Short mmCIF file of N, CA, C and O in Angstrom, two decimals:
data_model
loop_
_atom_site.label_atom_id
_atom_site.label_comp_id
_atom_site.label_asym_id
_atom_site.label_seq_id
_atom_site.Cartn_x
_atom_site.Cartn_y
_atom_site.Cartn_z
N VAL A 1 79.98 104.92 97.23
CA VAL A 1 79.75 105.40 98.48
C VAL A 1 79.79 107.06 99.11
O VAL A 1 79.10 107.59 99.54
N ARG A 2 80.90 107.49 98.28
CA ARG A 2 80.83 109.16 98.58
C ARG A 2 79.70 110.09 97.89
O ARG A 2 79.52 110.87 98.65
N SER A 3 79.29 109.80 96.87
CA SER A 3 77.91 110.12 96.73
C SER A 3 76.79 109.92 97.40
O SER A 3 75.89 111.13 97.50
N ARG A 4 77.16 109.33 98.70
CA ARG A 4 75.78 109.14 99.44
C ARG A 4 76.31 109.38 100.90
O ARG A 4 75.71 108.89 101.65
N ALA A 5 77.44 109.87 100.90
CA ALA A 5 78.13 109.90 101.97
C ALA A 5 77.26 111.05 103.02
O ALA A 5 77.35 110.58 104.55
N LYS A 6 76.68 111.96 102.95
CA LYS A 6 75.59 112.62 103.99
C LYS A 6 74.60 111.23 104.01
O LYS A 6 74.39 111.62 105.30
N GLU A 7 74.12 111.30 103.22
CA GLU A 7 72.95 110.57 103.37
C GLU A 7 73.55 108.91 104.48
O GLU A 7 72.48 108.72 105.56
N TRP A 8 74.52 108.52 104.35
CA TRP A 8 74.73 107.40 105.16
C TRP A 8 75.75 107.71 106.44
O TRP A 8 76.48 106.70 107.04
N ASN A 9 76.06 109.09 106.76
CA ASN A 9 76.96 109.58 107.79
C ASN A 9 78.50 109.21 107.40
O ASN A 9 78.87 108.47 108.64
N ILE A 10 79.10 108.87 106.06
CA ILE A 10 79.85 108.58 106.15
C ILE A 10 80.87 109.58 105.76
O ILE A 10 80.58 110.33 105.29
N ASP A 11 82.57 109.31 106.63
CA ASP A 11 83.43 110.47 106.28
C ASP A 11 84.08 110.13 105.21
O ASP A 11 84.83 108.91 105.37
N THR A 12 84.00 111.18 103.76
CA THR A 12 84.40 110.92 102.71
C THR A 12 86.02 110.38 102.99
O THR A 12 86.39 109.72 101.96
N ALA A 13 86.63 111.03 104.02
CA ALA A 13 88.19 110.91 103.66
C ALA A 13 88.48 109.29 104.47
O ALA A 13 89.48 109.13 104.81
N ARG A 14 87.38 108.78 104.82
CA ARG A 14 87.72 107.38 105.73
C ARG A 14 87.51 106.57 104.47
O ARG A 14 86.71 105.09 105.03
N VAL A 15 87.03 106.16 103.00
CA VAL A 15 86.60 105.49 102.43
C VAL A 15 87.97 104.56 101.81
O VAL A 15 88.78 105.50 101.37
N GLY A 16 88.10 103.29 101.56
CA GLY A 16 89.20 102.67 101.36
C GLY A 16 88.49 101.44 101.02
O GLY A 16 87.64 101.17 100.19
N ALA A 17 89.84 100.81 99.97
CA ALA A 17 89.63 99.81 99.79
C ALA A 17 90.33 98.81 99.99
O ALA A 17 91.43 98.59 100.48
N MET A 18 89.28 97.51 100.13
CA MET A 18 90.02 96.11 101.06
C MET A 18 89.96 95.02 100.21
O MET A 18 88.53 94.77 99.01
N GLY A 19 90.61 94.41 99.96
CA GLY A 19 90.33 92.54 99.09
C GLY A 19 91.56 91.90 99.64
O GLY A 19 92.90 91.76 100.07
N PHE A 20 90.83 90.43 99.41
CA PHE A 20 91.62 89.37 99.74
C PHE A 20 91.62 88.27 98.36
O PHE A 20 90.99 88.62 97.39
N SER A 21 93.08 88.58 98.15
CA SER A 21 93.51 87.39 96.76
C SER A 21 93.29 88.17 95.73
O SER A 21 93.69 88.88 95.41
N ALA A 22 92.22 87.58 94.68
CA ALA A 22 92.34 88.43 93.48
C ALA A 22 91.43 89.50 93.75
O ALA A 22 91.53 90.33 93.44
N GLY A 23 90.69 89.70 94.97
CA GLY A 23 89.87 90.81 95.17
C GLY A 23 91.28 92.17 95.92
O GLY A 23 90.76 93.12 96.14
N GLY A 24 92.54 91.29 96.29
CA GLY A 24 92.83 92.22 96.16
C GLY A 24 94.08 92.78 95.74
O GLY A 24 94.24 94.35 95.55
N GLU A 25 93.89 92.25 94.41
CA GLU A 25 94.66 92.59 93.05
C GLU A 25 94.23 93.93 92.97
O GLU A 25 94.18 94.83 92.47
N LEU A 26 92.51 93.60 93.14
CA LEU A 26 91.41 94.51 92.61
C LEU A 26 91.67 95.87 93.48
O LEU A 26 91.56 97.01 92.82
N ALA A 27 91.75 95.79 94.66
CA ALA A 27 91.94 96.88 95.15
C ALA A 27 93.08 97.42 95.51
O ALA A 27 92.98 99.12 95.25
N GLY A 28 94.30 96.77 95.21
CA GLY A 28 95.64 97.67 94.74
C GLY A 28 95.28 98.53 93.57
O GLY A 28 96.01 99.29 93.64
N LEU A 29 94.90 97.83 92.45
CA LEU A 29 94.90 98.56 91.11
C LEU A 29 93.86 99.71 91.47
O LEU A 29 94.27 100.51 90.61
N ALA A 30 92.75 99.59 92.12
CA ALA A 30 92.10 101.12 92.44
C ALA A 30 92.82 102.36 93.37
O ALA A 30 92.48 103.25 93.22
N ALA A 31 93.77 101.48 93.80
CA ALA A 31 94.74 102.16 94.87
C ALA A 31 95.62 103.16 93.86
O ALA A 31 96.67 103.66 94.27
N MET A 32 96.06 102.57 92.78
CA MET A 32 96.91 102.95 91.92
C MET A 32 96.35 103.70 90.33
O MET A 32 96.88 104.33 90.07
N GLN A 33 95.04 103.49 90.23
CA GLN A 33 94.50 103.76 88.86
C GLN A 33 93.23 104.58 89.47
O GLN A 33 91.70 104.07 89.09
N PHE A 34 93.41 105.79 89.98
CA PHE A 34 92.27 106.36 90.30
C PHE A 34 91.82 107.78 89.70
O PHE A 34 93.24 108.10 89.04
N ASP A 35 90.97 108.70 89.92
CA ASP A 35 91.04 110.06 89.89
C ASP A 35 90.52 110.63 90.78
O ASP A 35 89.97 110.08 91.77
N TYR A 36 90.22 112.37 91.06
CA TYR A 36 90.01 113.33 91.57
C TYR A 36 88.24 113.79 91.52
O TYR A 36 87.99 114.46 92.25
N GLY A 37 88.01 112.95 90.18
CA GLY A 37 86.30 113.36 90.49
C GLY A 37 86.53 114.43 89.16
O GLY A 37 87.41 115.48 89.09
N ASN A 38 85.46 114.53 88.47
CA ASN A 38 84.96 115.59 87.70
C ASN A 38 83.89 116.58 88.21
O ASN A 38 82.97 116.05 88.20
N LYS A 39 83.92 117.87 88.90
CA LYS A 39 83.58 118.55 89.49
C LYS A 39 82.06 119.08 88.58
O LYS A 39 81.16 119.44 89.06
N ASN A 40 82.78 119.44 87.26
CA ASN A 40 81.72 119.96 86.19
C ASN A 40 80.99 118.61 85.89
O ASN A 40 79.49 118.81 84.71
N SER A 41 80.58 117.32 86.22
CA SER A 41 79.93 116.17 85.59
C SER A 41 78.17 116.46 85.88
O SER A 41 78.13 116.71 86.94
N ALA A 42 77.87 116.02 85.35
CA ALA A 42 76.49 115.80 85.81
C ALA A 42 75.80 114.84 86.53
O ALA A 42 74.75 114.78 87.23
N ASP A 43 76.83 113.82 86.33
CA ASP A 43 76.36 112.58 87.35
C ASP A 43 77.31 112.31 88.74
O ASP A 43 78.52 112.88 88.77
N VAL A 44 76.66 112.36 89.76
CA VAL A 44 77.01 112.96 90.97
C VAL A 44 78.24 112.26 91.65
O VAL A 44 78.82 112.02 91.62
N ILE A 45 78.33 111.11 90.92
CA ILE A 45 78.74 109.77 91.09
C ILE A 45 80.60 110.08 90.75
O ILE A 45 81.05 110.03 90.99
N GLU A 46 80.15 110.64 89.11
CA GLU A 46 81.36 110.90 88.51
C GLU A 46 81.98 112.36 88.94
O GLU A 46 83.24 112.85 88.99
N GLN A 47 81.33 112.91 89.91
CA GLN A 47 81.87 113.95 90.76
C GLN A 47 82.80 113.47 91.57
O GLN A 47 83.70 114.71 92.19
N GLN A 48 82.83 112.34 92.00
CA GLN A 48 83.45 112.27 93.24
C GLN A 48 85.00 111.61 92.99
O GLN A 48 85.14 110.93 92.02
N SER A 49 85.94 111.51 94.04
CA SER A 49 86.71 111.04 93.67
C SER A 49 86.84 109.67 93.53
O SER A 49 86.26 109.04 94.60
N SER A 50 87.72 108.80 92.96
CA SER A 50 87.82 107.20 93.17
C SER A 50 89.07 106.95 93.90
O SER A 50 89.34 105.48 93.97
N LYS A 51 89.54 107.61 94.29
CA LYS A 51 90.99 107.34 95.18
C LYS A 51 90.41 107.10 96.42
O LYS A 51 89.49 107.51 97.25
N PRO A 52 90.89 105.97 97.01
CA PRO A 52 90.46 105.10 98.28
C PRO A 52 91.37 105.89 99.59
O PRO A 52 92.55 106.48 98.93
N SER A 53 91.14 106.31 100.11
CA SER A 53 91.85 107.22 101.32
C SER A 53 92.56 105.99 102.10
O SER A 53 93.70 106.24 102.23
N LEU A 54 92.32 105.17 102.24
CA LEU A 54 93.46 103.74 102.40
C LEU A 54 93.19 102.34 101.47
O LEU A 54 92.08 102.26 101.26
N GLN A 55 94.10 101.28 101.77
CA GLN A 55 94.13 100.14 101.18
C GLN A 55 94.52 99.03 101.98
O GLN A 55 95.67 99.46 102.82
N LEU A 56 93.95 98.10 102.18
CA LEU A 56 94.00 96.53 102.86
C LEU A 56 94.35 95.86 101.91
O LEU A 56 93.02 95.37 101.47
N LEU A 57 95.37 95.20 101.85
CA LEU A 57 95.83 93.92 100.52
C LEU A 57 96.15 92.98 101.52
O LEU A 57 96.87 93.06 102.33
N VAL A 58 95.33 91.63 100.98
CA VAL A 58 95.12 90.60 102.05
C VAL A 58 95.74 89.51 100.99
O VAL A 58 95.05 89.29 100.20
N TYR A 59 97.13 88.75 100.76
CA TYR A 59 97.46 87.98 99.90
C TYR A 59 96.99 88.25 98.56
O TYR A 59 96.15 87.17 98.21
N PRO A 60 97.25 89.28 98.10
CA PRO A 60 96.39 90.07 96.93
C PRO A 60 97.61 88.91 95.41
O PRO A 60 98.80 88.62 95.65
N GLY A 61 96.52 88.99 94.82
CA GLY A 61 97.39 88.56 93.23
C GLY A 61 97.93 89.99 92.73
O GLY A 61 97.49 90.93 92.83
N GLY A 62 98.65 89.00 91.47
CA GLY A 62 99.39 90.54 91.09
C GLY A 62 100.41 91.36 91.54
O GLY A 62 100.28 92.27 91.07
N ALA A 63 100.36 91.55 92.80
CA ALA A 63 101.40 92.54 93.18
C ALA A 63 102.83 92.68 92.66
O ALA A 63 103.64 94.07 92.88
N GLY A 64 102.92 91.47 92.07
CA GLY A 64 104.51 91.89 91.80
C GLY A 64 104.31 93.20 90.55
O GLY A 64 105.44 93.71 90.13
N ALA A 65 103.58 93.48 89.65
CA ALA A 65 102.90 94.58 88.87
C ALA A 65 102.58 95.65 89.48
O ALA A 65 102.44 97.04 88.59
N PHE A 66 102.51 95.35 90.43
CA PHE A 66 101.80 96.97 91.13
C PHE A 66 103.39 97.82 91.53
O PHE A 66 104.32 97.18 91.88
N GLU A 67 102.77 99.60 90.77
CA GLU A 67 103.43 100.19 91.21
C GLU A 67 103.21 101.81 91.71
O GLU A 67 102.18 101.89 91.57
N PRO A 68 103.15 102.03 93.34
CA PRO A 68 102.72 102.70 93.63
C PRO A 68 102.92 104.08 92.50
O PRO A 68 104.07 104.39 92.14
N VAL A 69 102.05 105.20 92.66
CA VAL A 69 101.49 106.55 92.01
C VAL A 69 101.74 107.60 93.17
O VAL A 69 101.60 107.51 94.22
N LYS A 70 101.90 108.41 92.33
CA LYS A 70 101.84 109.97 93.29
C LYS A 70 100.29 109.85 93.69
O LYS A 70 99.32 109.90 93.24
N GLY A 71 100.41 110.49 95.33
CA GLY A 71 99.15 110.34 95.80
C GLY A 71 98.50 109.05 95.83
O GLY A 71 97.37 108.78 96.74
N SER A 72 99.40 107.88 96.13
CA SER A 72 98.93 106.55 96.58
C SER A 72 98.22 106.59 97.92
O SER A 72 98.86 107.24 98.73
N PRO A 73 97.54 105.81 98.21
CA PRO A 73 97.11 105.99 99.59
C PRO A 73 97.71 105.14 100.32
O PRO A 73 98.68 103.83 99.78
N PRO A 74 97.41 105.09 101.72
CA PRO A 74 98.87 104.40 102.40
C PRO A 74 98.27 102.85 102.69
O PRO A 74 96.85 102.50 102.25
N LEU A 75 99.26 101.68 102.43
CA LEU A 75 99.00 100.59 102.69
C LEU A 75 99.13 99.82 103.64
O LEU A 75 99.99 100.24 104.46
N PHE A 76 98.45 98.79 104.16
CA PHE A 76 98.69 97.57 104.58
C PHE A 76 98.05 96.35 104.06
O PHE A 76 97.51 96.26 103.55
N MET A 77 99.45 95.15 104.46
CA MET A 77 99.30 94.12 103.85
C MET A 77 99.47 93.12 104.69
O MET A 77 100.46 93.27 105.75
N VAL A 78 98.89 91.76 104.20
CA VAL A 78 99.55 90.80 105.26
C VAL A 78 99.67 89.42 104.69
O VAL A 78 98.63 89.77 103.29
N VAL A 79 100.11 88.79 104.73
CA VAL A 79 100.48 87.81 104.00
C VAL A 79 100.72 86.53 104.54
O VAL A 79 101.39 86.74 106.13
N GLY A 80 100.66 84.97 104.36
CA GLY A 80 101.50 83.99 105.14
C GLY A 80 102.70 83.42 104.38
O GLY A 80 102.14 83.57 103.24
N ASP A 81 103.36 82.80 105.02
CA ASP A 81 104.80 83.36 104.59
C ASP A 81 104.59 81.50 103.98
O ASP A 81 105.52 80.80 103.35
N GLN A 82 103.50 80.48 104.10
CA GLN A 82 103.48 79.35 103.46
C GLN A 82 102.30 79.37 102.37
O GLN A 82 102.08 78.58 101.23
N ASP A 83 101.81 80.63 101.73
CA ASP A 83 101.49 80.91 100.97
C ASP A 83 102.54 81.18 99.29
O ASP A 83 103.33 80.35 99.76
N ASP A 84 101.88 81.20 98.45
CA ASP A 84 102.87 80.92 97.38
C ASP A 84 104.26 81.71 97.26
O ASP A 84 103.90 83.05 97.52
N GLN A 85 105.36 81.23 96.96
CA GLN A 85 106.54 81.78 97.08
C GLN A 85 106.51 83.20 96.34
O GLN A 85 106.92 84.22 96.67
N GLN A 86 105.92 83.12 95.36
CA GLN A 86 106.33 84.48 94.14
C GLN A 86 104.97 85.55 94.74
O GLN A 86 105.64 86.78 94.84
N ARG A 87 104.24 85.20 95.40
CA ARG A 87 103.14 85.95 95.97
C ARG A 87 104.25 86.79 97.54
O ARG A 87 103.73 87.99 97.43
N CYS A 88 104.74 85.70 97.85
CA CYS A 88 105.32 86.78 99.22
C CYS A 88 106.25 87.66 98.99
O CYS A 88 106.49 88.55 99.53
N ILE A 89 107.08 87.01 97.76
CA ILE A 89 108.51 87.63 97.48
C ILE A 89 107.88 89.69 96.36
O ILE A 89 108.26 90.49 97.23
N ASP A 90 106.43 89.21 95.92
CA ASP A 90 106.05 90.07 95.16
C ASP A 90 105.67 91.33 96.57
O ASP A 90 105.68 92.10 95.90
N MET A 91 104.73 90.82 97.31
CA MET A 91 104.46 91.69 98.76
C MET A 91 105.94 92.38 99.01
O MET A 91 105.81 93.52 99.95
N ALA A 92 106.84 91.68 99.02
CA ALA A 92 107.78 91.91 99.86
C ALA A 92 108.65 93.35 99.23
O ALA A 92 109.13 94.42 99.72
N GLU A 93 108.25 93.42 97.62
CA GLU A 93 109.28 94.00 96.66
C GLU A 93 108.20 95.38 96.96
O GLU A 93 108.75 96.61 96.65
N LEU A 94 106.61 94.69 97.04
CA LEU A 94 105.99 96.09 96.85
C LEU A 94 105.73 97.02 98.40
O LEU A 94 105.78 97.88 98.18
N TYR A 95 106.12 96.49 99.25
CA TYR A 95 106.59 97.10 100.56
C TYR A 95 108.08 97.98 100.30
O TYR A 95 107.64 99.00 100.80
N ILE A 96 108.89 97.42 99.52
CA ILE A 96 109.88 98.12 99.25
C ILE A 96 110.04 99.70 98.70
O ILE A 96 109.98 100.76 98.65
N LYS A 97 108.83 99.30 97.30
CA LYS A 97 108.63 100.48 96.35
C LYS A 97 107.83 101.44 96.93
O LYS A 97 108.13 102.47 96.94
N TYR A 98 107.11 101.29 98.61
CA TYR A 98 106.14 101.86 98.70
C TYR A 98 107.27 102.91 100.15
O TYR A 98 106.96 103.86 100.04
N ARG A 99 107.86 102.14 100.48
CA ARG A 99 108.88 102.92 101.37
C ARG A 99 110.19 103.94 100.45
O ARG A 99 109.91 105.04 100.78
N LYS A 100 110.32 103.40 99.60
CA LYS A 100 111.30 104.03 98.36
C LYS A 100 110.38 105.40 97.81
O LYS A 100 110.78 106.68 97.69
N ALA A 101 109.00 105.34 97.88
CA ALA A 101 108.03 106.34 97.04
C ALA A 101 107.76 107.57 98.55
O ALA A 101 106.76 108.17 98.37
N ASN A 102 107.86 106.82 99.65
CA ASN A 102 107.38 107.74 100.93
C ASN A 102 105.90 107.99 101.02
O ASN A 102 105.58 108.93 101.64
N ILE A 103 105.53 106.53 100.74
CA ILE A 103 104.07 106.59 101.29
C ILE A 103 103.85 105.16 102.26
O ILE A 103 104.45 104.21 102.49
N PRO A 104 102.79 106.14 103.47
CA PRO A 104 102.89 105.00 104.76
C PRO A 104 102.48 103.61 104.10
O PRO A 104 101.73 103.61 103.49
N VAL A 105 103.77 102.63 104.71
CA VAL A 105 102.76 100.67 104.09
C VAL A 105 103.43 100.29 105.36
O VAL A 105 104.67 100.53 106.36
N GLU A 106 102.45 99.38 105.63
CA GLU A 106 103.12 98.04 106.52
C GLU A 106 102.68 97.04 106.37
O GLU A 106 101.81 96.73 105.42
N PHE A 107 103.86 95.99 106.64
CA PHE A 107 103.53 94.60 106.14
C PHE A 107 103.84 93.44 106.81
O PHE A 107 104.87 93.46 107.89
N HIS A 108 102.45 92.49 107.26
CA HIS A 108 103.17 91.49 107.85
C HIS A 108 102.88 90.25 107.15
O HIS A 108 102.47 90.17 106.48
N VAL A 109 104.13 89.36 107.72
CA VAL A 109 103.86 88.11 106.99
C VAL A 109 103.89 87.36 108.31
O VAL A 109 105.08 87.08 109.47
N PHE A 110 103.24 86.48 108.31
CA PHE A 110 102.79 85.89 109.44
C PHE A 110 103.15 84.06 109.27
O PHE A 110 103.14 83.07 108.05
N THR A 111 104.42 83.59 110.28
CA THR A 111 104.83 81.73 110.17
C THR A 111 103.70 81.05 110.02
O THR A 111 102.49 81.38 110.82
N LYS A 112 103.88 79.86 109.25
CA LYS A 112 103.31 79.23 109.25
C LYS A 112 101.78 79.22 108.46
O LYS A 112 100.57 78.57 109.11
N ALA A 113 101.19 80.16 108.51
CA ALA A 113 99.99 80.69 108.19
C ALA A 113 99.88 80.26 105.91
O ALA A 113 100.92 80.39 105.50
N VAL A 114 98.48 80.03 105.41
CA VAL A 114 98.43 79.60 104.40
C VAL A 114 97.72 80.42 103.27
O VAL A 114 97.38 81.33 104.34
N HIS A 115 97.88 80.27 102.28
CA HIS A 115 96.47 81.04 101.32
C HIS A 115 95.41 81.07 102.01
O HIS A 115 94.94 79.69 102.38
N GLY A 116 94.56 82.02 102.06
CA GLY A 116 93.14 81.75 102.40
C GLY A 116 92.67 81.72 104.02
O GLY A 116 91.77 81.66 104.41
N PHE A 117 93.13 82.53 105.07
CA PHE A 117 93.22 82.46 106.35
C PHE A 117 92.20 83.05 106.18
O PHE A 117 91.44 83.10 107.27
N GLY A 118 92.21 84.11 105.64
CA GLY A 118 90.86 85.15 105.44
C GLY A 118 90.30 85.91 106.77
O GLY A 118 91.76 86.24 107.95
N ILE A 119 89.36 86.01 107.54
CA ILE A 119 89.48 86.76 108.95
C ILE A 119 88.44 86.08 109.47
O ILE A 119 87.57 86.46 110.60
N ARG A 120 87.97 84.79 109.32
CA ARG A 120 87.37 83.50 110.37
C ARG A 120 87.63 83.76 111.47
O ARG A 120 89.06 83.65 111.97
N LYS A 121 86.84 83.38 112.60
CA LYS A 121 87.10 82.86 113.92
C LYS A 121 87.91 81.65 113.92
O LYS A 121 88.65 81.41 114.90
N THR A 122 88.01 80.88 113.10
CA THR A 122 88.02 79.43 112.99
C THR A 122 89.68 79.24 112.85
O THR A 122 90.28 78.90 112.78
N THR A 123 90.35 80.75 112.39
CA THR A 123 91.34 80.61 111.60
C THR A 123 92.55 80.71 113.20
O THR A 123 92.19 81.25 113.99
N ALA A 124 93.19 79.73 113.09
CA ALA A 124 94.45 79.52 114.26
C ALA A 124 95.83 80.09 114.13
O ALA A 124 96.43 80.18 113.22
N GLY A 125 96.65 80.21 115.72
CA GLY A 125 97.46 80.50 115.27
C GLY A 125 97.78 82.32 115.14
O GLY A 125 96.73 82.93 115.32
N ALA A 126 98.82 83.08 115.32
CA ALA A 126 99.24 84.07 115.10
C ALA A 126 98.42 84.87 114.36
O ALA A 126 97.94 86.44 114.16
N VAL A 127 98.01 84.53 113.32
CA VAL A 127 97.89 85.34 111.62
C VAL A 127 96.20 85.35 112.52
O VAL A 127 95.98 86.42 111.42
N ALA A 128 95.67 84.92 113.24
CA ALA A 128 94.21 85.05 113.54
C ALA A 128 94.12 86.53 114.09
O ALA A 128 93.03 86.71 114.29
N ASP A 129 95.48 87.07 114.43
CA ASP A 129 95.58 88.79 115.22
C ASP A 129 95.35 89.63 114.03
O ASP A 129 95.63 90.65 114.92
N TRP A 130 95.49 89.05 113.10
CA TRP A 130 95.93 90.08 112.33
C TRP A 130 94.91 91.12 111.95
O TRP A 130 95.29 92.85 111.71
N PRO A 131 93.23 90.99 112.30
CA PRO A 131 92.97 92.07 112.07
C PRO A 131 93.25 93.05 113.39
O PRO A 131 92.88 94.47 113.04
N ASN A 132 93.63 92.71 114.62
CA ASN A 132 93.77 93.71 115.68
C ASN A 132 95.05 94.61 115.44
O ASN A 132 95.31 95.47 115.69
N ARG A 133 95.88 93.88 114.51
CA ARG A 133 97.02 94.54 114.10
C ARG A 133 96.55 95.74 113.16
O ARG A 133 96.88 97.10 113.03
N PHE A 134 95.30 95.49 112.03
CA PHE A 134 95.03 96.40 111.04
C PHE A 134 94.30 97.61 112.07
O PHE A 134 94.77 98.31 111.33
N TYR A 135 93.81 96.91 113.04
CA TYR A 135 92.57 98.22 113.73
C TYR A 135 93.78 99.10 114.42
O TYR A 135 93.78 100.43 114.41
N ALA A 136 95.27 98.49 114.89
CA ALA A 136 96.17 99.44 115.69
C ALA A 136 96.70 100.67 114.66
O ALA A 136 96.95 101.74 114.61
N TRP A 137 97.02 99.89 113.08
CA TRP A 137 97.39 100.85 111.84
C TRP A 137 96.54 101.46 111.92
O TRP A 137 96.69 102.78 111.25
N LEU A 138 94.76 101.60 111.39
CA LEU A 138 94.13 102.89 111.15
C LEU A 138 94.40 103.42 112.37
O LEU A 138 94.23 104.74 112.17
N ASP A 139 94.30 103.23 113.55
CA ASP A 139 94.56 104.42 114.98
C ASP A 139 95.65 105.11 114.89
O ASP A 139 95.84 106.10 114.85
N ASP A 140 97.00 104.06 114.79
CA ASP A 140 98.11 104.98 114.22
C ASP A 140 97.84 105.82 113.17
O ASP A 140 98.66 107.36 113.15
N MET A 141 97.47 105.28 111.59
CA MET A 141 97.24 106.40 110.86
C MET A 141 96.11 107.76 111.20
O MET A 141 95.66 108.29 110.22
N GLY A 142 95.36 107.30 112.24
CA GLY A 142 94.71 108.84 112.14
C GLY A 142 93.30 108.47 112.00
O GLY A 142 92.17 109.13 111.99
N PHE A 143 92.71 107.22 111.25
CA PHE A 143 91.65 106.84 110.73
C PHE A 143 90.28 106.65 111.68
O PHE A 143 89.37 106.71 111.01
N LEU A 144 90.74 106.15 112.78
CA LEU A 144 89.85 106.30 113.78
C LEU A 144 89.30 107.05 114.87
O LEU A 144 88.45 107.46 115.56
N LYS A 145 90.40 108.11 114.64
CA LYS A 145 90.02 109.45 115.43
C LYS A 145 88.53 110.15 114.79
O LYS A 145 88.50 110.15 113.76
N GLN A 146 87.91 110.77 115.95
CA GLN A 146 87.26 111.29 115.78
C GLN A 146 86.94 112.49 115.04
O GLN A 146 87.85 113.61 115.25
N ALA A 147 86.30 112.77 113.85
CA ALA A 147 86.68 114.00 113.13
C ALA A 147 85.96 115.50 113.59
O ALA A 147 84.79 115.01 114.42
N HIS A 148 86.78 116.24 113.57
CA HIS A 148 86.10 118.02 114.63
C HIS A 148 85.44 118.37 113.50
O HIS A 148 85.39 119.08 112.28
#
């Protein structure tokens, strides 16, 4: 994406990683295991940073093994309290790890929500509003403001 940012009119400072369940695990790993690119590489893709600008993890797997690293991007997390108990605990502990590392993090746990609520219009209850909370967080973090 960053290698074609000019062509696609994309701000490279606003490229995030997002994932649900197992995809959330992959997005979380991408936010912990990144590099800043190799400007001397002949490959235009390898010249780019692989560090996401932000991360959105929706009921990710493997969160218990996640550790923020220096430079980790801001994190927004969502889970339903009727999801797997260990997943909920792991995400709560991940929230604490990010707070202790002074990395911006926001965490939402929705009552009566089960695993797999996704982003469908058919989702019922308070959890159906989570995308609006994410957009508000993006705005709070400055990701929606016009670049100058």
